[in-house]
PDB file of C-alpha atoms in Angstrom:
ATOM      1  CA  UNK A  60      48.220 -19.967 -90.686  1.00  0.00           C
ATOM      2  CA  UNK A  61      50.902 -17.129 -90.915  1.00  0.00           C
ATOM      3  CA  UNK A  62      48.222 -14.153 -89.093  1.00  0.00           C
ATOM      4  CA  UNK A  63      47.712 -17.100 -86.463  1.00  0.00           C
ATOM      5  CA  UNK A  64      51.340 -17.101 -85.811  1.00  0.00           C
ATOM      6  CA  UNK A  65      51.533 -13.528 -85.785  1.00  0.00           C
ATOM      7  CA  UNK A  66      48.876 -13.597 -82.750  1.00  0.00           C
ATOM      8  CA  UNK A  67      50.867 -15.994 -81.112  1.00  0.00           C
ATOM      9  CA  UNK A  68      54.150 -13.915 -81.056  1.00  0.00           C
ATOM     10  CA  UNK A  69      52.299 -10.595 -80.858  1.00  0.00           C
ATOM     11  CA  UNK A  70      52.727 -10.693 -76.916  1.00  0.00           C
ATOM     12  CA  UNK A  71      56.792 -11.484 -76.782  1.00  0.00           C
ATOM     13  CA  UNK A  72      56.972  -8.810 -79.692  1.00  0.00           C
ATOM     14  CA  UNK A  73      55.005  -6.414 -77.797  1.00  0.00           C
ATOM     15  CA  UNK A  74      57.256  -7.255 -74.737  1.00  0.00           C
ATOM     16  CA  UNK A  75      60.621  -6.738 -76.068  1.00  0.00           C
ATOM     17  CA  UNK A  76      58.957  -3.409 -77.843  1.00  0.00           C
ATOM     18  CA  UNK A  77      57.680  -2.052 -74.020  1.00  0.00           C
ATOM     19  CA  UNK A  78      61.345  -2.716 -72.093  1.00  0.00           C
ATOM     20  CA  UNK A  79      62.346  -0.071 -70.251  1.00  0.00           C
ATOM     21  CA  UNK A  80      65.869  -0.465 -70.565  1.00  0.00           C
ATOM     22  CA  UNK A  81      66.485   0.361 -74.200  1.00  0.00           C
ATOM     23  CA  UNK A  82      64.232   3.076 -74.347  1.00  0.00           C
ATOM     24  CA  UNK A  83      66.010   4.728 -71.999  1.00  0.00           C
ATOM     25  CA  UNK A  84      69.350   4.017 -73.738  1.00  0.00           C
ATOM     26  CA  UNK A  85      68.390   5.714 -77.166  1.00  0.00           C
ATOM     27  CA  UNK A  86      66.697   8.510 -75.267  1.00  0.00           C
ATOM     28  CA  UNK A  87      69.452   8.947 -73.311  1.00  0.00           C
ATOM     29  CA  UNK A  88      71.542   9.056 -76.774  1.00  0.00           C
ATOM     30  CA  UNK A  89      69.526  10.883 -78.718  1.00  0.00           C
ATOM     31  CA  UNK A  90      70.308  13.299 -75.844  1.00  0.00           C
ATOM     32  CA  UNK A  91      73.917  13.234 -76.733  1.00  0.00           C
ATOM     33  CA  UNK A  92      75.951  15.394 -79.774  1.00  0.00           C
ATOM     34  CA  UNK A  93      76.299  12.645 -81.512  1.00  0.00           C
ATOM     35  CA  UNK A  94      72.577  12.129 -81.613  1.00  0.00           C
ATOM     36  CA  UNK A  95      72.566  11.468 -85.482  1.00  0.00           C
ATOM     37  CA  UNK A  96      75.064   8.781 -85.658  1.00  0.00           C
ATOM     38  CA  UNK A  97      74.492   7.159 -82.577  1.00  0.00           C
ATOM     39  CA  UNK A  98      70.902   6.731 -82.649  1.00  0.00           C
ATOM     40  CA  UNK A  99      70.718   5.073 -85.877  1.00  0.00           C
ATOM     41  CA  UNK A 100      73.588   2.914 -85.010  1.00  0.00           C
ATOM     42  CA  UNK A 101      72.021   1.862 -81.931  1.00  0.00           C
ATOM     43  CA  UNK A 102      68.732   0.887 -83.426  1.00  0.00           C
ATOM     44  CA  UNK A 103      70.546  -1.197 -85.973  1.00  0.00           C
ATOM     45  CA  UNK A 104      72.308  -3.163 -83.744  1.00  0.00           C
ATOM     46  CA  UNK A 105      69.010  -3.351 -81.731  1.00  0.00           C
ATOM     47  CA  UNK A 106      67.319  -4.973 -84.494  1.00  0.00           C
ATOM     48  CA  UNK A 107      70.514  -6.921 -85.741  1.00  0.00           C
ATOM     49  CA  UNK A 108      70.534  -8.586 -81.905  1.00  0.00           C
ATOM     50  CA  UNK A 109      67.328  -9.687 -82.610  1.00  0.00           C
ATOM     51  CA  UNK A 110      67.634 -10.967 -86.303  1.00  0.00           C
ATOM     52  CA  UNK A 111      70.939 -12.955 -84.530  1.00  0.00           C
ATOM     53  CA  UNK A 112      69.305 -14.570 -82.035  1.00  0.00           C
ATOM     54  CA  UNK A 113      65.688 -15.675 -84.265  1.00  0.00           C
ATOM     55  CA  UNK A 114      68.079 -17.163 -86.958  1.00  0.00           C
ATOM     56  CA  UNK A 115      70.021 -19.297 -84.564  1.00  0.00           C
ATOM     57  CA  UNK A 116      66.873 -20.596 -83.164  1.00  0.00           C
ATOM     58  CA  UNK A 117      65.204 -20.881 -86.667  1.00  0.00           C
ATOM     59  CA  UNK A 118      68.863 -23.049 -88.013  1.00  0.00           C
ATOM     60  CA  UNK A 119      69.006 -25.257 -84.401  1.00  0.00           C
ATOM     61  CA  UNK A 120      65.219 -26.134 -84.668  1.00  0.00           C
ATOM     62  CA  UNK A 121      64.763 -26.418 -88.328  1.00  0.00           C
ATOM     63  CA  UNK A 122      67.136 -29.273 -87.956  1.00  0.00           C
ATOM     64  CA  UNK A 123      64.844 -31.231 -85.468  1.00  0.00           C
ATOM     65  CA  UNK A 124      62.218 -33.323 -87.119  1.00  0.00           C
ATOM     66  CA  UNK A 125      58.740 -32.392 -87.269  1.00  0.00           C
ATOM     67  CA  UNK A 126      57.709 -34.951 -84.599  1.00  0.00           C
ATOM     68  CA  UNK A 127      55.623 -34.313 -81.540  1.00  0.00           C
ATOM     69  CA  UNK A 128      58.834 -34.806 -79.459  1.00  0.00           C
ATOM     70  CA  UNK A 129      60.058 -31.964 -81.477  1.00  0.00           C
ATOM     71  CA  UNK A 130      57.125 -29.882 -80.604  1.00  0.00           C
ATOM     72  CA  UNK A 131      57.116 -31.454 -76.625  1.00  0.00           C
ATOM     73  CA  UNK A 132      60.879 -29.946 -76.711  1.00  0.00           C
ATOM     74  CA  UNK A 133      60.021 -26.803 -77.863  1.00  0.00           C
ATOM     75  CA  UNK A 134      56.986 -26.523 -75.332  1.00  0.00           C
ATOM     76  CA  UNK A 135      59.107 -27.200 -72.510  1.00  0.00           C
ATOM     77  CA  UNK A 136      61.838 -24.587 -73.822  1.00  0.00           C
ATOM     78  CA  UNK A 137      59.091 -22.195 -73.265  1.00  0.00           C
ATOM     79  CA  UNK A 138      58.222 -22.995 -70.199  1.00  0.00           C
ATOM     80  CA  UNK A 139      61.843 -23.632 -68.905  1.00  0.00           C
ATOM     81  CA  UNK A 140      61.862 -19.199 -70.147  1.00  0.00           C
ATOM     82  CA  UNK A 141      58.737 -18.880 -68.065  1.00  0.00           C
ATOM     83  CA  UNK A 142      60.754 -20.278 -65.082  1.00  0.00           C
ATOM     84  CA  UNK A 143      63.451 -17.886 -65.725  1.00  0.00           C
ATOM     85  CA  UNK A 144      61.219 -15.025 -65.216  1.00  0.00           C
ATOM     86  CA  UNK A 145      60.241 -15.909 -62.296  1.00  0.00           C
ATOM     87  CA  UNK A 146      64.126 -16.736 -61.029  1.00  0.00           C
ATOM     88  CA  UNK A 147      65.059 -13.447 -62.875  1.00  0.00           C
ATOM     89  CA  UNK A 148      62.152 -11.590 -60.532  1.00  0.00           C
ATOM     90  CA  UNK A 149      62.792 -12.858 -57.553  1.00  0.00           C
ATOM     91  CA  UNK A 150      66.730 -12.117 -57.978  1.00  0.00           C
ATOM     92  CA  UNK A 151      65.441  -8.723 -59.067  1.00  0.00           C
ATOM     93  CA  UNK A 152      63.148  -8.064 -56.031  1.00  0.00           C
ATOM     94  CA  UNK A 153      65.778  -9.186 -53.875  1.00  0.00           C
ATOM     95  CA  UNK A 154      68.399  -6.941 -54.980  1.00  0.00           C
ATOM     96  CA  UNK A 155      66.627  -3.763 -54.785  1.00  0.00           C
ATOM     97  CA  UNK A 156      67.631  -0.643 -53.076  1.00  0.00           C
ATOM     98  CA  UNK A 157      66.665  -0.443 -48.946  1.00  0.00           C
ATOM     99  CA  UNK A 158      64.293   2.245 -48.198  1.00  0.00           C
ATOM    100  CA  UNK A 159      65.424   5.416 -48.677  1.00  0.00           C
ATOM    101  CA  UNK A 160      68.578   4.382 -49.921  1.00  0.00           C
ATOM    102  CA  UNK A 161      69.412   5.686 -54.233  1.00  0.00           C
ATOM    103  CA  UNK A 162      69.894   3.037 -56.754  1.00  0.00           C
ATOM    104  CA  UNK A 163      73.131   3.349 -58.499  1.00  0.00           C
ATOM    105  CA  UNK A 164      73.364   4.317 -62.278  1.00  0.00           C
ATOM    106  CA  UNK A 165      74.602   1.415 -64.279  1.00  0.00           C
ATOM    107  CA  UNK A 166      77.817   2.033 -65.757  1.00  0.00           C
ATOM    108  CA  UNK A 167      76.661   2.150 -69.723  1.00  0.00           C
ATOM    109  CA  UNK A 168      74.232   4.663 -68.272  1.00  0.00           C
ATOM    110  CA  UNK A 169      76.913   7.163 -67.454  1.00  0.00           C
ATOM    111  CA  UNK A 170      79.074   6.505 -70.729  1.00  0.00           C
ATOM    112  CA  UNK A 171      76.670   6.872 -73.200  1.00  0.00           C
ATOM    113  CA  UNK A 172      77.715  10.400 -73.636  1.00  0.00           C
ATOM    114  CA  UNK A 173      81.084   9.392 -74.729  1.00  0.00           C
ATOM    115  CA  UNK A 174      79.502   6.264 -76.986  1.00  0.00           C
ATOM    116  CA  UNK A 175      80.498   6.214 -80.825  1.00  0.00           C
ATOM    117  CA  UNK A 176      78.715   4.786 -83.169  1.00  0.00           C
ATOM    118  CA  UNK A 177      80.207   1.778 -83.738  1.00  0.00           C
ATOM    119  CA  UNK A 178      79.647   1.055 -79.795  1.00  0.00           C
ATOM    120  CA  UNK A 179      76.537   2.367 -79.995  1.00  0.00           C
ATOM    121  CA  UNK A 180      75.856  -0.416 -82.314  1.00  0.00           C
ATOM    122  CA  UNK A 181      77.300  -2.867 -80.336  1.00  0.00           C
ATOM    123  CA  UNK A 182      75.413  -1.746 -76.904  1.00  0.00           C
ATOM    124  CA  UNK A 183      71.950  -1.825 -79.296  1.00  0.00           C
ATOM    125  CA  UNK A 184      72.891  -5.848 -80.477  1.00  0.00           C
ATOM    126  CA  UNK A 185      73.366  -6.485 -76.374  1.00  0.00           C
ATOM    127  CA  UNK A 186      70.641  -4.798 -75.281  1.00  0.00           C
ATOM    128  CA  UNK A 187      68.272  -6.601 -77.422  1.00  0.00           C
ATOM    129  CA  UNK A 188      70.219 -10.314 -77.902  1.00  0.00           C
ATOM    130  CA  UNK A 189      71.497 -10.744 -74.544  1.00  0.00           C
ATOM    131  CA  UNK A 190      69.313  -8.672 -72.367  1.00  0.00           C
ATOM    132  CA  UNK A 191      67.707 -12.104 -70.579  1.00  0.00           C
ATOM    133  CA  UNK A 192      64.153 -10.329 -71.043  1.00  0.00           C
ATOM    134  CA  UNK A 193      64.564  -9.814 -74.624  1.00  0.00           C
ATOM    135  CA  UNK A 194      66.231 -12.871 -75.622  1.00  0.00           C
ATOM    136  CA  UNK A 195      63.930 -15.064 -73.319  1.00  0.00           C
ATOM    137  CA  UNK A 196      61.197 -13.446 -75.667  1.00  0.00           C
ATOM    138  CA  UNK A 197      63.005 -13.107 -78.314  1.00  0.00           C
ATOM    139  CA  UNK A 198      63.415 -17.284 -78.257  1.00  0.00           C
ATOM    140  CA  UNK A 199      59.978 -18.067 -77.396  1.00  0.00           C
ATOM    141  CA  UNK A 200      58.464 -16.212 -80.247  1.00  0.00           C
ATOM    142  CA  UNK A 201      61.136 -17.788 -82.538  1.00  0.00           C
ATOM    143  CA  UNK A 202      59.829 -21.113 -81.264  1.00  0.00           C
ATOM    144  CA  UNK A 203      56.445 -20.452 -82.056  1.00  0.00           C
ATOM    145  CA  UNK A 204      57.682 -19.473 -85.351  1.00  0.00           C
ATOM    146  CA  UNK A 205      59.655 -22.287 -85.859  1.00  0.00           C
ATOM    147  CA  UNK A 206      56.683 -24.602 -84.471  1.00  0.00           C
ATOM    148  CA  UNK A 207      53.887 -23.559 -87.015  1.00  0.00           C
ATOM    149  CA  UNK A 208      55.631 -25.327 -90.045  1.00  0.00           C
ATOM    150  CA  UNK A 209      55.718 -22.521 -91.886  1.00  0.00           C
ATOM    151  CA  UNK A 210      58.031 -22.502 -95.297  1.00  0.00           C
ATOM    152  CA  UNK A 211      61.519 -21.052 -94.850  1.00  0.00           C
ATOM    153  CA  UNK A 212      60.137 -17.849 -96.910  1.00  0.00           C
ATOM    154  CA  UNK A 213      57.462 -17.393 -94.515  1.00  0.00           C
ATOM    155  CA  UNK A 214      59.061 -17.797 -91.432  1.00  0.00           C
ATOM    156  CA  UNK A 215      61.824 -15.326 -92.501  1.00  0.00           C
ATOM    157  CA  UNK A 216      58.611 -12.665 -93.276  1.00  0.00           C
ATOM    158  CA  UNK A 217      57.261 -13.804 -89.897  1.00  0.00           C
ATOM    159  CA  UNK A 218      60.975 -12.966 -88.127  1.00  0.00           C
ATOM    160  CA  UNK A 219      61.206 -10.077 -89.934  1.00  0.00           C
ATOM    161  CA  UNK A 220      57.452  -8.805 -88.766  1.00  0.00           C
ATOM    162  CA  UNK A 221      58.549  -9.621 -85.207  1.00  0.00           C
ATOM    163  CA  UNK A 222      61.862  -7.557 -85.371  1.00  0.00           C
ATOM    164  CA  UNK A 223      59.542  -4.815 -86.555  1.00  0.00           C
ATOM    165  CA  UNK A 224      56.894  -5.157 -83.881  1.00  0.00           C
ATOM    166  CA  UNK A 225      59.251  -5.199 -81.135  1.00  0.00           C
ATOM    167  CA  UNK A 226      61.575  -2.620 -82.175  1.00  0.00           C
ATOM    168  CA  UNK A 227      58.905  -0.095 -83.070  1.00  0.00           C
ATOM    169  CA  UNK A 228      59.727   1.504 -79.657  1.00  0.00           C
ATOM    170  CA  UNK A 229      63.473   2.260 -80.386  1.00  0.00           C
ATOM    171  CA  UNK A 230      63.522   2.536 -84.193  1.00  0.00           C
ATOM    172  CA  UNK A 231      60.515   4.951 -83.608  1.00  0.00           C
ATOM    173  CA  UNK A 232      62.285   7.490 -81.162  1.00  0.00           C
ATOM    174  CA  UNK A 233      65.298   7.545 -83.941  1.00  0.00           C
TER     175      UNK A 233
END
């Protein structure tokens, strides 16, 4: 039962573990002087985002009965995400840069030089709990995990092996 819900997170782990976005962050900070502080602060806010989010899901749906409505609900939440990548897309494609015209640098792109570790920590927790990517993924693994009926101490192992999985990306360049 617990490898079976392993393969049915792997995908949303292996997701969150292959955006862009905070890889370039902590490469772009492990660029900076304050490459030693930083970096581990912003991978343990990366992975505390994560543990956030997956223990707010795990509380709200541990609460709901076991009931096929229960499972319905949580089947629909996923594909209510699904939906969201497509919106999130489409606003995406839309708002790209005309031919030959440069895309601008975000803003925490160009102040991550000056970031301290207690912001790099912060900007790690964002990137990975409220990035709509990561916490879209980040939810629909947590459902899955929630789904399977595991025991509390098993779906805290299975959180925990998710966290891993999709922070090996950003952990590993630290």
């Amino acid at each position: 039962m617990f490898s079976q819900v392993i393969g049915d997170f792997l995908p949303s782990a292996l997701g969150v573990a292959l955006s862009p976005i905070p890889i370039i962050a902590v490469i772009l900070m492990l660029g900076t002087p304050r490459a030693r502080s930083d970096g581990p602060a912003f991978a343990a806010g990366w992975m505390a985002g994560m543990i956030a989010v997956a223990a707010v899901v795990l509380v709200l749906t541990s609460s709901a009965d076991t009931s096929s409505t229960a499972s319905d609900s949580v089947n629909w939440v996923q594909v209510g995400i699904g939906l969201l990548f497509f919106v999130l897309a489409a606003k995406q494609w839309k708002g790209r840069p005309a031919k030959g015209e440069v895309a601008e640098m975000p803003g925490w792109m160009q102040a991550i030089d000056e970031v301290e570790p207690g912001r790099a920590f912060v900007l790690g927790a964002a990137l990975s709990g409220l990035n709509p990517k990561n916490l879209a993924l980040t939810l629909a693994a947590t459902a899955t995990i929630s789904q399977a009926g595991l025991s509390t101490a098993d779906s805290v192992v299975a959180v925990l092996v998710f966290v891993i999985i999709a922070s090996i990306t950003v952990v590993g360049s630290v």
